[in-house]
mmCIF file of C-alpha atoms in Angstrom:
data_model
loop_
_atom_site.group_PDB
_atom_site.id
_atom_site.type_symbol
_atom_site.label_atom_id
_atom_site.label_comp_id
_atom_site.label_asym_id
_atom_site.label_seq_id
_atom_site.Cartn_x
_atom_site.Cartn_y
_atom_site.Cartn_z
ATOM 1 C CA LEU A 25 -0.109 0.037 0.099
ATOM 2 C CA ALA A 26 1.263 3.368 -0.837
ATOM 3 C CA LYS A 27 2.116 5.534 2.195
ATOM 4 C CA THR A 28 0.498 9.017 2.182
ATOM 5 C CA THR A 29 1.605 12.118 4.274
ATOM 6 C CA GLN A 30 -0.748 15.037 4.586
ATOM 7 C CA PRO A 31 -0.756 17.942 7.110
ATOM 8 C CA ILE A 32 -2.497 17.250 10.389
ATOM 9 C CA SER A 33 -4.502 20.465 10.430
ATOM 10 C CA MET A 34 -5.326 23.611 8.487
ATOM 11 C CA ASP A 35 -7.205 26.777 9.433
ATOM 12 C CA SER A 36 -9.035 28.912 6.770
ATOM 13 C CA TYR A 37 -11.792 31.555 6.782
ATOM 14 C CA GLU A 38 -15.128 31.622 5.076
ATOM 15 C CA GLY A 39 -14.917 32.503 1.344
ATOM 16 C CA GLN A 40 -11.254 31.387 0.933
ATOM 17 C CA GLU A 41 -9.822 28.497 -1.155
ATOM 18 C CA VAL A 42 -8.237 25.572 0.716
ATOM 19 C CA ASN A 43 -5.635 23.571 -0.723
ATOM 20 C CA ILE A 44 -4.458 20.284 0.992
ATOM 21 C CA THR A 45 -1.484 18.577 -0.495
ATOM 22 C CA CYS A 46 -1.031 14.837 -0.059
ATOM 23 C CA SER A 47 2.419 13.214 -0.634
ATOM 24 C CA HIS A 48 2.574 9.655 -1.885
ATOM 25 C CA ASN A 49 6.104 9.153 -3.081
ATOM 26 C CA ASN A 50 5.843 5.392 -3.585
ATOM 27 C CA ILE A 51 2.640 5.455 -5.594
ATOM 28 C CA ALA A 52 2.217 2.595 -8.128
ATOM 29 C CA THR A 53 1.426 2.716 -11.812
ATOM 30 C CA ASN A 54 -2.095 1.395 -11.342
ATOM 31 C CA ASP A 55 -2.816 3.279 -8.243
ATOM 32 C CA TYR A 56 -5.705 5.817 -8.035
ATOM 33 C CA ILE A 57 -5.967 8.759 -5.477
ATOM 34 C CA THR A 58 -9.137 9.199 -3.663
ATOM 35 C CA TRP A 59 -10.236 11.773 -1.019
ATOM 36 C CA TYR A 60 -12.777 11.417 1.545
ATOM 37 C CA GLN A 61 -14.494 13.913 3.806
ATOM 38 C CA GLN A 62 -15.569 13.129 7.302
ATOM 39 C CA PHE A 63 -17.813 15.436 9.350
ATOM 40 C CA PRO A 64 -18.099 14.956 13.286
ATOM 41 C CA SER A 65 -20.181 12.034 14.247
ATOM 42 C CA GLN A 66 -20.472 10.750 10.585
ATOM 43 C CA GLY A 67 -18.805 8.159 8.499
ATOM 44 C CA PRO A 68 -16.492 9.387 5.750
ATOM 45 C CA ARG A 69 -17.929 10.093 2.333
ATOM 46 C CA PHE A 70 -16.365 10.068 -1.036
ATOM 47 C CA ILE A 71 -15.290 13.578 -2.419
ATOM 48 C CA ILE A 72 -13.247 12.984 -5.515
ATOM 49 C CA GLN A 73 -10.823 10.546 -7.351
ATOM 50 C CA GLY A 74 -8.194 10.941 -9.933
ATOM 51 C CA TYR A 75 -5.486 9.124 -11.868
ATOM 52 C CA LYS A 76 -3.601 12.111 -13.336
ATOM 53 C CA THR A 77 -3.882 15.693 -14.421
ATOM 54 C CA LYS A 78 -6.971 17.520 -13.117
ATOM 55 C CA VAL A 79 -10.370 16.302 -12.015
ATOM 56 C CA THR A 80 -13.179 18.636 -10.940
ATOM 57 C CA ASN A 81 -16.565 17.988 -9.589
ATOM 58 C CA GLU A 82 -19.250 20.165 -7.789
ATOM 59 C CA VAL A 83 -17.426 19.768 -4.541
ATOM 60 C CA ALA A 84 -13.735 20.035 -5.164
ATOM 61 C CA SER A 85 -10.805 19.921 -7.589
ATOM 62 C CA LEU A 86 -7.872 17.338 -7.560
ATOM 63 C CA PHE A 87 -4.659 18.263 -9.094
ATOM 64 C CA ILE A 88 -2.108 15.657 -9.804
ATOM 65 C CA PRO A 89 1.303 16.420 -11.243
ATOM 66 C CA ALA A 90 2.945 14.327 -13.976
ATOM 67 C CA ASP A 91 5.060 12.439 -11.699
ATOM 68 C CA ARG A 92 2.014 11.634 -9.400
ATOM 69 C CA LYS A 93 4.021 11.777 -6.203
ATOM 70 C CA SER A 94 1.792 14.154 -4.808
ATOM 71 C CA SER A 95 -1.711 15.587 -5.184
ATOM 72 C CA THR A 96 -3.522 18.516 -4.093
ATOM 73 C CA LEU A 97 -7.294 18.727 -3.056
ATOM 74 C CA SER A 98 -8.623 22.142 -3.629
ATOM 75 C CA LEU A 99 -11.895 23.434 -1.960
ATOM 76 C CA PRO A 100 -13.162 26.622 -3.388
ATOM 77 C CA ARG A 101 -14.697 29.460 -1.330
ATOM 78 C CA VAL A 102 -15.141 27.322 1.806
ATOM 79 C CA SER A 103 -18.019 27.800 4.282
ATOM 80 C CA LEU A 104 -18.213 26.774 7.809
ATOM 81 C CA SER A 105 -19.927 23.598 6.885
ATOM 82 C CA ASP A 106 -16.737 22.578 5.090
ATOM 83 C CA THR A 107 -15.133 22.165 8.501
ATOM 84 C CA ALA A 108 -14.193 18.380 8.589
ATOM 85 C CA VAL A 109 -11.338 15.806 8.351
ATOM 86 C CA TYR A 110 -10.025 15.189 4.801
ATOM 87 C CA TYR A 111 -8.494 11.899 4.041
ATOM 88 C CA CYS A 112 -6.049 11.091 1.170
ATOM 89 C CA LEU A 113 -6.096 7.355 0.088
ATOM 90 C CA VAL A 114 -3.915 5.781 -2.656
ATOM 91 C CA GLY A 115 -4.327 2.309 -3.899
ATOM 92 C CA ALA A 116 -4.701 -0.176 -6.684
ATOM 93 C CA THR A 117 -7.504 -1.953 -8.463
ATOM 94 C CA ASN A 118 -7.186 -5.214 -6.755
ATOM 95 C CA ASP A 119 -6.848 -4.420 -3.135
ATOM 96 C CA TYR A 120 -9.977 -4.472 -1.305
ATOM 97 C CA LYS A 121 -8.462 -2.540 1.795
ATOM 98 C CA LEU A 122 -8.620 1.061 1.997
ATOM 99 C CA SER A 123 -5.924 2.596 4.152
ATOM 100 C CA PHE A 124 -6.960 5.813 6.089
ATOM 101 C CA GLY A 125 -4.258 7.845 7.879
ATOM 102 C CA ALA A 126 -5.078 10.410 10.510
ATOM 103 C CA GLY A 127 -6.194 12.877 7.676
ATOM 104 C CA THR A 128 -6.173 16.659 7.735
ATOM 105 C CA THR A 129 -8.506 18.438 9.950
ATOM 106 C CA VAL A 130 -9.798 21.544 8.259
ATOM 107 C CA THR A 131 -11.262 24.304 10.378
ATOM 108 C CA VAL A 132 -13.275 27.000 8.741
ATOM 109 C CA ARG A 133 -13.839 30.211 10.723
ATOM 110 C CA ALA A 134 -16.176 33.002 10.150
ATOM 111 C CA ASP B 151 -27.281 8.311 0.697
ATOM 112 C CA ALA B 152 -26.393 4.684 0.467
ATOM 113 C CA GLY B 153 -28.853 2.524 2.490
ATOM 114 C CA ILE B 154 -26.684 1.466 5.355
ATOM 115 C CA THR B 155 -27.635 1.215 8.907
ATOM 116 C CA GLN B 156 -25.703 0.196 11.936
ATOM 117 C CA SER B 157 -27.145 -1.108 15.283
ATOM 118 C CA PRO B 158 -26.814 -0.166 18.086
ATOM 119 C CA ARG B 159 -25.726 3.458 17.574
ATOM 120 C CA HIS B 160 -24.459 3.631 21.138
ATOM 121 C CA LYS B 161 -23.706 0.868 23.472
ATOM 122 C CA VAL B 162 -22.034 0.749 26.888
ATOM 123 C CA THR B 163 -20.898 -2.588 28.261
ATOM 124 C CA GLU B 164 -18.544 -4.122 30.804
ATOM 125 C CA THR B 165 -15.251 -5.794 30.278
ATOM 126 C CA GLY B 166 -15.568 -9.443 29.457
ATOM 127 C CA THR B 167 -19.064 -9.135 28.000
ATOM 128 C CA PRO B 168 -19.578 -10.334 24.466
ATOM 129 C CA VAL B 169 -20.885 -7.703 22.061
ATOM 130 C CA THR B 170 -22.285 -7.878 18.601
ATOM 131 C CA LEU B 171 -22.722 -4.983 16.240
ATOM 132 C CA ARG B 172 -24.911 -5.226 13.183
ATOM 133 C CA CYS B 173 -24.490 -3.573 9.698
ATOM 134 C CA HIS B 174 -27.399 -3.895 7.323
ATOM 135 C CA GLN B 175 -27.371 -2.698 3.641
ATOM 136 C CA THR B 176 -30.099 -2.334 1.127
ATOM 137 C CA GLU B 177 -27.851 -1.763 -1.756
ATOM 138 C CA ASN B 178 -27.081 -5.467 -2.627
ATOM 139 C CA HIS B 179 -23.399 -4.625 -2.660
ATOM 140 C CA ARG B 180 -20.954 -7.574 -2.500
ATOM 141 C CA TYR B 181 -18.336 -5.992 -0.333
ATOM 142 C CA MET B 182 -18.723 -4.947 3.290
ATOM 143 C CA TYR B 183 -16.190 -3.779 5.831
ATOM 144 C CA TRP B 184 -15.790 -3.095 9.451
ATOM 145 C CA TYR B 185 -13.452 -0.198 10.609
ATOM 146 C CA ARG B 186 -12.578 1.215 14.052
ATOM 147 C CA GLN B 187 -11.883 4.883 14.459
ATOM 148 C CA ASP B 188 -9.697 6.100 17.417
ATOM 149 C CA PRO B 189 -8.156 9.546 17.901
ATOM 150 C CA GLY B 190 -5.013 9.818 16.149
ATOM 151 C CA HIS B 191 -5.252 6.764 14.207
ATOM 152 C CA GLY B 192 -7.817 7.513 11.521
ATOM 153 C CA LEU B 193 -9.781 4.593 10.319
ATOM 154 C CA ARG B 194 -8.375 1.067 10.714
ATOM 155 C CA LEU B 195 -9.771 -1.988 8.918
ATOM 156 C CA ILE B 196 -10.845 -4.741 11.240
ATOM 157 C CA HIS B 197 -12.409 -7.383 8.930
ATOM 158 C CA TYR B 198 -14.090 -7.434 5.429
ATOM 159 C CA SER B 199 -16.347 -9.583 3.572
ATOM 160 C CA TYR B 200 -16.267 -10.221 -0.246
ATOM 161 C CA GLY B 201 -19.382 -12.203 -0.404
ATOM 162 C CA VAL B 202 -21.796 -14.512 1.785
ATOM 163 C CA LYS B 203 -19.699 -16.588 4.185
ATOM 164 C CA ASP B 204 -16.421 -15.070 2.598
ATOM 165 C CA THR B 205 -14.528 -12.906 5.027
ATOM 166 C CA ASP B 206 -11.011 -11.930 5.690
ATOM 167 C CA LYS B 207 -8.872 -10.113 8.339
ATOM 168 C CA GLY B 208 -7.965 -6.412 8.186
ATOM 169 C CA GLU B 209 -5.100 -4.751 10.041
ATOM 170 C CA VAL B 210 -6.420 -4.838 13.568
ATOM 171 C CA SER B 211 -8.457 -8.052 13.673
ATOM 172 C CA ASP B 212 -7.326 -9.693 16.981
ATOM 173 C CA GLY B 213 -10.297 -9.866 19.340
ATOM 174 C CA TYR B 214 -12.851 -9.486 16.723
ATOM 175 C CA SER B 215 -14.803 -12.005 14.687
ATOM 176 C CA VAL B 216 -17.311 -11.592 11.759
ATOM 177 C CA SER B 217 -20.026 -13.396 10.055
ATOM 178 C CA ARG B 218 -21.991 -12.811 6.979
ATOM 179 C CA SER B 219 -24.877 -15.234 6.436
ATOM 180 C CA LYS B 220 -26.755 -12.943 4.021
ATOM 181 C CA THR B 221 -25.848 -10.376 1.494
ATOM 182 C CA GLU B 222 -27.443 -7.604 3.384
ATOM 183 C CA ASP B 223 -25.912 -8.287 6.965
ATOM 184 C CA PHE B 224 -22.458 -8.232 8.211
ATOM 185 C CA LEU B 225 -21.960 -8.831 12.118
ATOM 186 C CA LEU B 226 -19.013 -7.683 14.180
ATOM 187 C CA THR B 227 -18.611 -9.653 17.439
ATOM 188 C CA LEU B 228 -16.160 -8.865 20.240
ATOM 189 C CA GLU B 229 -16.121 -12.220 22.071
ATOM 190 C CA SER B 230 -15.017 -10.647 25.293
ATOM 191 C CA ALA B 231 -14.968 -6.818 25.341
ATOM 192 C CA THR B 232 -11.930 -5.008 26.492
ATOM 193 C CA SER B 233 -11.459 -1.432 27.388
ATOM 194 C CA SER B 234 -9.079 -1.137 24.530
ATOM 195 C CA GLN B 235 -11.982 -1.896 22.182
ATOM 196 C CA THR B 236 -13.782 1.321 23.228
ATOM 197 C CA SER B 237 -14.011 3.258 19.806
ATOM 198 C CA VAL B 238 -16.270 4.214 17.085
ATOM 199 C CA TYR B 239 -17.072 1.462 14.706
ATOM 200 C CA PHE B 240 -18.055 2.124 11.115
ATOM 201 C CA CYS B 241 -19.411 -0.214 8.572
ATOM 202 C CA ALA B 242 -18.876 0.440 4.876
ATOM 203 C CA ILE B 243 -19.949 -1.213 1.576
ATOM 204 C CA SER B 244 -18.658 -1.233 -1.944
ATOM 205 C CA GLU B 245 -19.943 -2.741 -5.147
ATOM 206 C CA SER B 246 -16.880 -4.293 -6.552
ATOM 207 C CA GLY B 247 -14.255 -4.073 -3.785
ATOM 208 C CA GLN B 248 -11.921 -2.525 -6.037
ATOM 209 C CA LYS B 249 -9.808 0.413 -4.414
ATOM 210 C CA GLN B 250 -10.957 2.866 -6.956
ATOM 211 C CA GLU B 251 -14.593 1.908 -6.209
ATOM 212 C CA THR B 252 -16.245 4.368 -3.917
ATOM 213 C CA GLN B 253 -16.929 2.920 -0.396
ATOM 214 C CA TYR B 254 -20.140 4.142 1.454
ATOM 215 C CA PHE B 255 -19.983 4.330 5.097
ATOM 216 C CA GLY B 256 -22.813 3.780 7.871
ATOM 217 C CA PRO B 257 -23.379 6.370 10.529
ATOM 218 C CA GLY B 258 -21.242 4.521 13.113
ATOM 219 C CA THR B 259 -21.582 2.773 16.548
ATOM 220 C CA ARG B 260 -20.179 4.339 19.461
ATOM 221 C CA LEU B 261 -18.993 1.553 21.934
ATOM 222 C CA LEU B 262 -17.750 2.055 25.517
ATOM 223 C CA VAL B 263 -16.280 -0.713 27.475
ATOM 224 C CA LEU B 264 -16.054 -0.011 31.137
#
């Protein structure tokens, strides 16, 4: 399993863009990069997934450089409700087990 | 939201007591998972199932057993609960079990072992 490293915590203010970078130096060729979001007292939920370049959906954007050794989750114009823990996961197609680290706690202030 | 329920949602028990947590899904997904979440550790996989009566261990399986007799139900049993098993337990499901496949999580069960 590819090991991931992401910041423990980040603070932001409403309306700002939040960028969370995840390092995964030993990512394998067939690994995908997936981000989950977890609100207090809830289970994680899928945000976005990518393999290379850029992926965007209604919630976030995911930027992956050519070497794929890192990725950046971008949350545009955050609100108080975006306060959550964000997990970066890296893994291949034939592995059933997701490996969650401690994640990044994002706190959005008014 | 995916149809996943967990029961009970909260439980207080005493050391040495057997405890069974239930995960029920209405999505007919093949794969089901049990995780525990503790401060500073993120989520850690306990056991998972890739079909009826097909289960395998995760990274923290000691002290836990599981059973899956029907597609929709995945049971986690603590044969003799210990204080170290105080945690929040999450069940998850996925359709194919492939890592890029989204896992859908239940609401969690908060377990306190005294």
